[in-house]
Short mmCIF file of C-alpha atoms in Angstrom, two decimals:
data_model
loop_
_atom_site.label_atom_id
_atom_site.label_comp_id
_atom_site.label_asym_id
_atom_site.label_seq_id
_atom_site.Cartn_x
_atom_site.Cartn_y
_atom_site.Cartn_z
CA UNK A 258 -8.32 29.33 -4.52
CA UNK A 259 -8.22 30.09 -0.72
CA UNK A 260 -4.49 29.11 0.80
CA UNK A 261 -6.42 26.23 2.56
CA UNK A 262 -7.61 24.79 -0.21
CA UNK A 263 -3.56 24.75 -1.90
CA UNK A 264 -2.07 23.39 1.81
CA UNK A 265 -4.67 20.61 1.30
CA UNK A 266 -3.60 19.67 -2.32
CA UNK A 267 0.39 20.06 -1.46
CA UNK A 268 -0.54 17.57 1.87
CA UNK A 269 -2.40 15.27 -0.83
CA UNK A 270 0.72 14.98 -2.68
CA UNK A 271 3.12 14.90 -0.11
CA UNK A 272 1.72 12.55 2.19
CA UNK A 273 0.92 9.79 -0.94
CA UNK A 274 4.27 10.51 -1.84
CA UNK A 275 5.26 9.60 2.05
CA UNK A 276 2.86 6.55 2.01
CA UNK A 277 3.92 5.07 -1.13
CA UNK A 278 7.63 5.58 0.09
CA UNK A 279 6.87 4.30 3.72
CA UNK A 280 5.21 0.91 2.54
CA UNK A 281 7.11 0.57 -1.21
CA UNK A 282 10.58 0.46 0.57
CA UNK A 283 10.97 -2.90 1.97
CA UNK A 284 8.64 -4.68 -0.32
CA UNK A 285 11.10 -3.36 -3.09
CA UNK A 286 14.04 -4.05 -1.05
CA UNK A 287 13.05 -7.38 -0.99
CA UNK A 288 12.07 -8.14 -4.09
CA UNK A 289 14.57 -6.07 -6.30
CA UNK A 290 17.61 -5.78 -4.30
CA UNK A 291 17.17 -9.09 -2.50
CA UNK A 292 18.13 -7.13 0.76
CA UNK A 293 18.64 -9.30 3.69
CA UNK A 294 16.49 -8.51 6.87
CA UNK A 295 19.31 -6.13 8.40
CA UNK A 296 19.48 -3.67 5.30
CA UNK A 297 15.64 -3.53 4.99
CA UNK A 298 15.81 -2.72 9.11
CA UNK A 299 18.16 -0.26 8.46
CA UNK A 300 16.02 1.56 5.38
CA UNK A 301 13.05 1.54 7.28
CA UNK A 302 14.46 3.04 10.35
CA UNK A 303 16.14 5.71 7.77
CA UNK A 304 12.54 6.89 7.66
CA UNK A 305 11.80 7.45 10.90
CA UNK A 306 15.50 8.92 12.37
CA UNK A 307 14.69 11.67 9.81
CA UNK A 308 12.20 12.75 12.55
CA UNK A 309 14.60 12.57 15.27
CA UNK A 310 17.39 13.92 13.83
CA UNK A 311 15.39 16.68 11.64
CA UNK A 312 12.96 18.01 13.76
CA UNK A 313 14.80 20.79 16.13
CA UNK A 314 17.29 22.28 13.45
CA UNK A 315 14.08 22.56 10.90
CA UNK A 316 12.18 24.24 13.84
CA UNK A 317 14.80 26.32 14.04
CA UNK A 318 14.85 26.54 10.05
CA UNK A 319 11.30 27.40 10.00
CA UNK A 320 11.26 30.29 12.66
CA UNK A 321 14.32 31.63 10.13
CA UNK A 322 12.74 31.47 7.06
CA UNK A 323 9.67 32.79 5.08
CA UNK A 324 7.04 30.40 5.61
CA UNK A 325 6.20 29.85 1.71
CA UNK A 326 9.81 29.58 1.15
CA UNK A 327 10.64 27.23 4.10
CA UNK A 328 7.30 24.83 2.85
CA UNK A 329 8.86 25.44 -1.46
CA UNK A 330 11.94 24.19 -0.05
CA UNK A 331 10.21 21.11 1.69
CA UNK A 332 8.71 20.11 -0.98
CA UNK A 333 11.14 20.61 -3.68
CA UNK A 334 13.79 18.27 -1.49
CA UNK A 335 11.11 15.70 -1.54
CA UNK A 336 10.27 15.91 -5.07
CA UNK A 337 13.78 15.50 -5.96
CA UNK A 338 14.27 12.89 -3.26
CA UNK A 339 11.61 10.23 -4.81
CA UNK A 340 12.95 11.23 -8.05
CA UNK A 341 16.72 10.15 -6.74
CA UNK A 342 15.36 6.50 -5.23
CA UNK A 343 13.14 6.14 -8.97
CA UNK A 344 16.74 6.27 -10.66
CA UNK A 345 18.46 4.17 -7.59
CA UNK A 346 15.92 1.82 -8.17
CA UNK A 347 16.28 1.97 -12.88
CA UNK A 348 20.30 1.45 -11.80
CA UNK A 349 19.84 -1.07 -9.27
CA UNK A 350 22.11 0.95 -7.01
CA UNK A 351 20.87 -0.21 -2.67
CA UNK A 352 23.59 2.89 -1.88
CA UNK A 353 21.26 5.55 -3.74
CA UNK A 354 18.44 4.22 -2.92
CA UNK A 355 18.62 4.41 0.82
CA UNK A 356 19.94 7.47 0.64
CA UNK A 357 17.13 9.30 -1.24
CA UNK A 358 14.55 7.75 0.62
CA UNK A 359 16.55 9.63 4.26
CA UNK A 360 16.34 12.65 2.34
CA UNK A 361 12.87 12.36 0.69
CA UNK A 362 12.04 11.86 4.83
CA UNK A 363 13.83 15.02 5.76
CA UNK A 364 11.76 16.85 3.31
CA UNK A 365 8.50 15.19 4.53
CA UNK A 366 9.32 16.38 8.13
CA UNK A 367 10.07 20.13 7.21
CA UNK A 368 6.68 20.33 5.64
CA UNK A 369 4.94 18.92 8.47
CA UNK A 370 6.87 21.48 10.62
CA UNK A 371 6.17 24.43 8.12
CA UNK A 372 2.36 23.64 8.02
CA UNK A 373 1.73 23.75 11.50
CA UNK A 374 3.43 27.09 11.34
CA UNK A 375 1.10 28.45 8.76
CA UNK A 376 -2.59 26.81 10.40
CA UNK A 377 -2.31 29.98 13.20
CA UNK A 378 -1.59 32.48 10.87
CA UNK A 379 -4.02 31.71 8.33
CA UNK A 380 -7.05 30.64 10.56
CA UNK A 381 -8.81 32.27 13.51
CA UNK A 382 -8.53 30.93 16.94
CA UNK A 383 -12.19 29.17 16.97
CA UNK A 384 -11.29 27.40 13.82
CA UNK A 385 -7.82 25.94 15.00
CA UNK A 386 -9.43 22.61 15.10
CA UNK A 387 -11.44 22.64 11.97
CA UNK A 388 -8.36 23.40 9.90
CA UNK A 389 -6.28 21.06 11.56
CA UNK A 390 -8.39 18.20 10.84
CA UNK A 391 -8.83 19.55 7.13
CA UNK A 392 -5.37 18.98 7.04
CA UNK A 393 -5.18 16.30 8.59
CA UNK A 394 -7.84 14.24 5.66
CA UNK A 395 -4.95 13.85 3.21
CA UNK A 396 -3.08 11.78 5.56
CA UNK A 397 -5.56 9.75 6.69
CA UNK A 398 -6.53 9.14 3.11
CA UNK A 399 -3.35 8.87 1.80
CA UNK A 400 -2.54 5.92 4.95
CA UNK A 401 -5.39 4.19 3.79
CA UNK A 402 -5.30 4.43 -0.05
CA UNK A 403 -1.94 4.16 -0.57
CA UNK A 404 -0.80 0.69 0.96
CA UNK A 405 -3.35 -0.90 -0.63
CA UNK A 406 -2.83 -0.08 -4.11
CA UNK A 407 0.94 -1.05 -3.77
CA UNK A 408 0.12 -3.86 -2.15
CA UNK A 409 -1.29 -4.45 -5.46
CA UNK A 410 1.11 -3.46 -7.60
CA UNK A 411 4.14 -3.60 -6.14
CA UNK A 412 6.09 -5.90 -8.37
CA UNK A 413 9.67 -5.78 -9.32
CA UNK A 414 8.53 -4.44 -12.59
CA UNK A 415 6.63 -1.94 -11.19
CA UNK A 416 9.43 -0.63 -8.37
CA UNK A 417 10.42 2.59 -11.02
CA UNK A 418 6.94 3.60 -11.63
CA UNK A 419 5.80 3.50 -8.04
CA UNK A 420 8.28 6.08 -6.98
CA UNK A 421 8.01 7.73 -10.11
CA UNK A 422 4.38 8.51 -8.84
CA UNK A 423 5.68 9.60 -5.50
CA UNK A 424 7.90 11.97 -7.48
CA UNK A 425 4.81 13.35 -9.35
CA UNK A 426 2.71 13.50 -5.73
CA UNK A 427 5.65 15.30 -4.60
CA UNK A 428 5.66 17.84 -7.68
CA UNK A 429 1.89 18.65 -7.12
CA UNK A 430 2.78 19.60 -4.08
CA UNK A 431 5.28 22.12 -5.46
CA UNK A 432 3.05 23.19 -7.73
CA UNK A 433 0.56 23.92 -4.85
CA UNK A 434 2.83 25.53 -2.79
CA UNK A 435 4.67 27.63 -5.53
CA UNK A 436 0.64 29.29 -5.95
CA UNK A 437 0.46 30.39 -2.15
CA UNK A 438 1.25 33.93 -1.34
CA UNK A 439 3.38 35.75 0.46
CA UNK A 440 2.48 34.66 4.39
CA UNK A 441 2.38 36.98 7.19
CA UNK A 442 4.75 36.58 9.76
CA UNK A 443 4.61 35.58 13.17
CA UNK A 444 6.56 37.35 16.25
CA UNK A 445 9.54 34.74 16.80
CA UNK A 446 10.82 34.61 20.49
CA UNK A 447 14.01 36.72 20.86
CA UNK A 448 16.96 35.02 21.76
CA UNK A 449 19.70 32.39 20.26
CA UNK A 450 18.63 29.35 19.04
CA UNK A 451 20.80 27.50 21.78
CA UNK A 452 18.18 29.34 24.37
CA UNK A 453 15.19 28.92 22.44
CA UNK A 454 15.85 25.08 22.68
CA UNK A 455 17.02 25.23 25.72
CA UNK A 456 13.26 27.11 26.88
CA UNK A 457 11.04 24.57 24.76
CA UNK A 458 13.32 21.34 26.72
CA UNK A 459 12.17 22.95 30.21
CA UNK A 460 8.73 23.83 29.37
CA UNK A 461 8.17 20.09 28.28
CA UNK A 462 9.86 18.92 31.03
CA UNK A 463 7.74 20.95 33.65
CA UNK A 464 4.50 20.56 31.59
CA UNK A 465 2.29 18.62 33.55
CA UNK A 466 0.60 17.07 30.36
CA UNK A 467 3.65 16.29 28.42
#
């Protein structure tokens, strides 16, 4: 199997695992832990700050690390993650559960980050686009799949098993990811991590498109 064709099946995984987590959340608040409109404010935006708060040091995390590692460690963090809010949810426990879902996030962003690491290395220039949007289908999909089958049957009952699915979307994409091989490297810029951020600030700053 071409490493394509595994980054598509870990993205399948992860991103129905991210879907089912993103609409699941304050359905189940609601109906399980009778949250009250601040709480499930607070758990959704949990999802979202892990973007803001995750995304420079896991740049910086991915320019450190092996690229297969950096993505096994993604997805392992998510698969425990969902597995952590599944028993938060058995236990009843609001605490554990919020606090699994901010991780499982955290894990969701570092594989985003890692995979547009790996699309240069593994594709020619002309086919930048191409393999982008290939990996770009699961999401979609997932977006579009995935809230309306827990609209369906997301029931108090059915709170455990939900996430327990996200855990197993999140596996398959460990399994995918454990199959890749070794990636080549890219040249990282020289330089401490303080400059590098301090580069990438000024060169969005003066960029006339950003």
């Amino acid at each position: 199997m071409r490493i394509i064709h595994r980054l598509i099946t870990a993205s399948c995984g992860i991103h129905s695992a991210d879907q089912a987590s993103i609409v699941a959340v304050p359905i189940v608040a609601s109906a399980l832990f009778d949250a009250s409109p601040e709480a499930i404010g607070v758990l959704v935006a949990a999802q979202s700050i892990a973007h803001l708060l995750g995304s420079i040091p896991f740049g910086l995390i991915v320019d450190k690390l092996p690229l297969k590692s950096a993505a096994l460690l993604a997805t392992i963090i998510s698969f425990l993650a969902f597995c952590g809010v599944a028993v938060g949810v058995i236990y009843g426990s609001l605490l554990m559960f919020g606090i699994t879902i901010l991780v499982s996030s955290f894990g969701i962003v570092l594989y985003s980050l890692v995979v547009l690491s790996i699309v240069p290395i593994i594709s020619k220039t002309d086919q930048l686009s191409e393999t982008n949007a290939r990996l770009e289908i699961p999401r979609s999909l997932a977006a579009f799949v995935i809230p309306l089958t827990i609209g369906v049957v997301a029931v108090q009952d059915a709170s455990a098993v939900i996430f327990g699915l996200a855990a197993i979307s999140a596996l398959i994409a460990v399994m995918a990811i454990v199959q890749l091989p070794e990636l080549p490297a890219f040249t990282r810029p020289k330089g401490s991590s303080f400059q590098l951020i301090l580069e990438a600030g000024q060169y969005i700053f003066k960029h006339d498109l950003l």
